[in-house]
Coordinates of N, CA and C in Angstrom, one line a residue:
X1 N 19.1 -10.8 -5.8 CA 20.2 -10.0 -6.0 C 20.1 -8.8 -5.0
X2 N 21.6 -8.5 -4.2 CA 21.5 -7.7 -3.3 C 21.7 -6.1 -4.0
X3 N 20.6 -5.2 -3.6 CA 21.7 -4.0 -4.3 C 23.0 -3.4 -3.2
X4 N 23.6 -2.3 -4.3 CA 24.7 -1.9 -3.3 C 23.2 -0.9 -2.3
X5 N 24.6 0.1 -1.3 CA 24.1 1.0 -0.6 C 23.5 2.3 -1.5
X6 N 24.3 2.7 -2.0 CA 24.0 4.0 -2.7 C 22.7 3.8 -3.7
X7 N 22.6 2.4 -4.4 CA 21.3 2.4 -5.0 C 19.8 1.8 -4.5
X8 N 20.2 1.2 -3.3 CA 19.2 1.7 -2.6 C 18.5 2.6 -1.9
X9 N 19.6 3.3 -1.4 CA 19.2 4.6 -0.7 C 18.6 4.8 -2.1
X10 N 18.7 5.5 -3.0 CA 18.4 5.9 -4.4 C 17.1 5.5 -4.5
X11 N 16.5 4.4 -4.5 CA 15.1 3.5 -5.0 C 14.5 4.0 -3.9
X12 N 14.7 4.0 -2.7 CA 14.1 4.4 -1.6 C 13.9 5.8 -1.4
X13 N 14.0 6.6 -1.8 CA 14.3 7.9 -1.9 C 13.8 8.5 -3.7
X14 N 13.2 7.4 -4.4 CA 12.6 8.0 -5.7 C 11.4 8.7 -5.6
X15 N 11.0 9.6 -6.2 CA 10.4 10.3 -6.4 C 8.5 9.6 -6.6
X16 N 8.6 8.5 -7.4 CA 7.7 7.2 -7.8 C 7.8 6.3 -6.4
X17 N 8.5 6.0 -5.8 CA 8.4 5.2 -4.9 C 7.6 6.1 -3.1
X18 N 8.1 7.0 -3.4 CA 7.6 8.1 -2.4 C 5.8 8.1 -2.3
X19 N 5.8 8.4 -3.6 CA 4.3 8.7 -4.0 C 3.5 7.5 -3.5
X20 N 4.0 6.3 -4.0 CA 3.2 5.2 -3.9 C 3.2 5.0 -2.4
X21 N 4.3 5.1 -1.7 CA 4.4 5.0 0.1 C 3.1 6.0 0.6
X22 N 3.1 7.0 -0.2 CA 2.1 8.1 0.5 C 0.8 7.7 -0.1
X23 N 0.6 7.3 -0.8 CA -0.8 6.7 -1.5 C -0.9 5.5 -1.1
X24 N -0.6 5.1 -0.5 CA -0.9 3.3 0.2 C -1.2 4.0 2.0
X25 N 0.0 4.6 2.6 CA -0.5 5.1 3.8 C -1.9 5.7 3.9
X26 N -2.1 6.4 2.7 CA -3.3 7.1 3.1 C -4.6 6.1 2.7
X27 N -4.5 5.3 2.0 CA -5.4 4.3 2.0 C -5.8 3.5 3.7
X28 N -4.2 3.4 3.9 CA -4.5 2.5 5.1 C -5.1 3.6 6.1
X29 N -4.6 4.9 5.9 CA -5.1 5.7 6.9 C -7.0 5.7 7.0
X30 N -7.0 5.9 5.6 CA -8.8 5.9 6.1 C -9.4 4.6 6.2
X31 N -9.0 3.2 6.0 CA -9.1 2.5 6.5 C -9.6 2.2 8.1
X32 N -8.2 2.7 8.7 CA -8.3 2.3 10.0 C -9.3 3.9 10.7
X33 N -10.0 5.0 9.8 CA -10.6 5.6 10.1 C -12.0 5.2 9.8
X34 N -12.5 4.6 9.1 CA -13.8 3.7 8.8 C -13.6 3.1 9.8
X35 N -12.7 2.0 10.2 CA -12.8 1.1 11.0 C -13.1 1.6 12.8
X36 N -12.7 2.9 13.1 CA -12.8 3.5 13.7 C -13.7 4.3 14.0
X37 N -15.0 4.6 13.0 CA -16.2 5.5 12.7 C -17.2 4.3 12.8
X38 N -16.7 3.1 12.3 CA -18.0 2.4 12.2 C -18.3 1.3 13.3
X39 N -17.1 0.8 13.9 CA -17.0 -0.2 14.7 C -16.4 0.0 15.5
X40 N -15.4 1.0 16.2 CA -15.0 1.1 17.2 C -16.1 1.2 19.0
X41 N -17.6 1.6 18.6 CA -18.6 1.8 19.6 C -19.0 0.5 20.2
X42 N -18.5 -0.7 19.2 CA -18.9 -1.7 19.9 C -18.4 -2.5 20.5
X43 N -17.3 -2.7 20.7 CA -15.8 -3.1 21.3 C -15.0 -2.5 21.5
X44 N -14.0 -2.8 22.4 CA -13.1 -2.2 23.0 C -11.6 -2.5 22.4
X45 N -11.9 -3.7 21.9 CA -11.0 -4.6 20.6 C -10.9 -3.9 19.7
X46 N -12.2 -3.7 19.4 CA -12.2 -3.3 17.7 C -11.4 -1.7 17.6
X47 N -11.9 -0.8 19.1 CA -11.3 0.7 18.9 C -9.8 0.3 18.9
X48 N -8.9 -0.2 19.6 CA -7.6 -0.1 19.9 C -6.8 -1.1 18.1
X49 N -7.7 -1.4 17.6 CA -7.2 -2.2 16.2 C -7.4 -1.4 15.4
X50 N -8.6 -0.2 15.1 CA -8.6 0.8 13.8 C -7.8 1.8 14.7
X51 N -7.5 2.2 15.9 CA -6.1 3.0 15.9 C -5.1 2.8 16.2
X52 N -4.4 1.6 16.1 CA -3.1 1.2 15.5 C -3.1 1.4 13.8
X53 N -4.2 0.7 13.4 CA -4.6 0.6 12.0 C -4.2 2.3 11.4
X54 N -4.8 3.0 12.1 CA -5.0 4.5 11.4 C -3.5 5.2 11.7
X55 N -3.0 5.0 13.0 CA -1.3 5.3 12.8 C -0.8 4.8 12.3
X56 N -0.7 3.3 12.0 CA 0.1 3.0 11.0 C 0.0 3.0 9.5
X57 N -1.0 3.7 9.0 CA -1.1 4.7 8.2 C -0.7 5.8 7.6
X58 N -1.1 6.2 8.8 CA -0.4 7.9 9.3 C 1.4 8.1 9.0
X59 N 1.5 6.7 9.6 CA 3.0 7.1 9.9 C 3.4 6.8 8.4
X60 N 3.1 5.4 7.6 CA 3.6 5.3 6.4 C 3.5 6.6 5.4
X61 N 2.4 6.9 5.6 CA 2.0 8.3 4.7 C 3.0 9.6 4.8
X62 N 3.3 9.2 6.4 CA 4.0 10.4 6.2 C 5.5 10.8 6.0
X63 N 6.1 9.0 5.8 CA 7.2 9.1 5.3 C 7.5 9.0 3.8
X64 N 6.3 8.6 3.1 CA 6.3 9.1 1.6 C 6.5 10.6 1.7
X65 N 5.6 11.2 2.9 CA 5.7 12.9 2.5 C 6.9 13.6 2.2
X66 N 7.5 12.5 3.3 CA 9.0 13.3 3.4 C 9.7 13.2 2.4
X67 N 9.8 11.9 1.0 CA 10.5 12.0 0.3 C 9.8 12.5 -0.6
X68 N 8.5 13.2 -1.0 CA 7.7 14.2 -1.8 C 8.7 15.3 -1.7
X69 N 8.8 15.3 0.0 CA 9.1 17.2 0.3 C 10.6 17.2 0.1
X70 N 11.3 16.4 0.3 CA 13.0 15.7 -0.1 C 13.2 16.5 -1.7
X71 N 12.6 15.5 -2.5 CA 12.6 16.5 -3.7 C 12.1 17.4 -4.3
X72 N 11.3 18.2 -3.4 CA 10.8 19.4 -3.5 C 11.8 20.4 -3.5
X73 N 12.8 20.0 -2.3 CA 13.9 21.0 -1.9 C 14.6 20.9 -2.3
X74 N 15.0 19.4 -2.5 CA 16.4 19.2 -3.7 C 16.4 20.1 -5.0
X75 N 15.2 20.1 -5.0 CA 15.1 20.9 -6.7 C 15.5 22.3 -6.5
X76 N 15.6 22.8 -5.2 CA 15.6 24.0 -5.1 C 16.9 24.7 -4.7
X77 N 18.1 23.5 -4.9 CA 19.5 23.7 -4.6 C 20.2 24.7 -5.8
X78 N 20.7 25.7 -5.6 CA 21.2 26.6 -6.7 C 22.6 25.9 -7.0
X79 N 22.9 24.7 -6.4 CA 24.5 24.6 -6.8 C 24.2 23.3 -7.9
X80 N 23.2 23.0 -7.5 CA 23.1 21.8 -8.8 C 22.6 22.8 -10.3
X81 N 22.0 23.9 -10.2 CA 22.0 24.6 -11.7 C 23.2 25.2 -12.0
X82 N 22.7 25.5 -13.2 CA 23.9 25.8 -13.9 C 24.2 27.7 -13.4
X83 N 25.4 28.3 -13.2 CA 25.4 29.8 -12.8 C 25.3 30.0 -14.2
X84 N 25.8 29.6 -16.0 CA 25.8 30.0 -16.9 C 24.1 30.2 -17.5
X85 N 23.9 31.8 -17.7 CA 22.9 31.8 -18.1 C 22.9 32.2 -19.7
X86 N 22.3 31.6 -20.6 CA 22.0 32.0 -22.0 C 20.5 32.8 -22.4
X87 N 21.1 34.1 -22.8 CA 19.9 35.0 -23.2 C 19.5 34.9 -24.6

């Protein structure tokens, strides 16, 4: 089943789905940094595969960040609260 536009954008942009994109990047990020600490000295192979490995890490991680920091700000829109305040 295909979703529409709007609820995808939506799933892609959740709050839960963010986190996990940033917690999988950052897995792969130290990944391809091990891979890079331990075995990059002995091939020339091996260096240019833990850093692809490690940006593409990088980069996943850091588009979870974005939708961390997305609703960080969103939250911080005064037109979505209410102006009625109760004392």
């Amino acid at each position: 089943m295909i979703k529409s536009g709007a609820s995808a954008a939506a799933s892609w942009l959740s709050l839960t789905a963010s986190w996990r994109r940033f917690k999988w990047g950052l897995a792969i990020f130290l990944t391809g940094l091990a891979g890079l600490l331990l075995t990059s000295q002995w091939h020339e192979v091996a260096y240019y595969c833990s850093m692809a490995i490690l940006l593409a890490g990088f980069a996943l991680a850091m588009v979870g960040y974005a939708g961390i920091f997305w609703h960080r700000i969103s939250g911080l829109n005064p037109r979505g609260k209410s102006s009625r305040r109760d004392n």
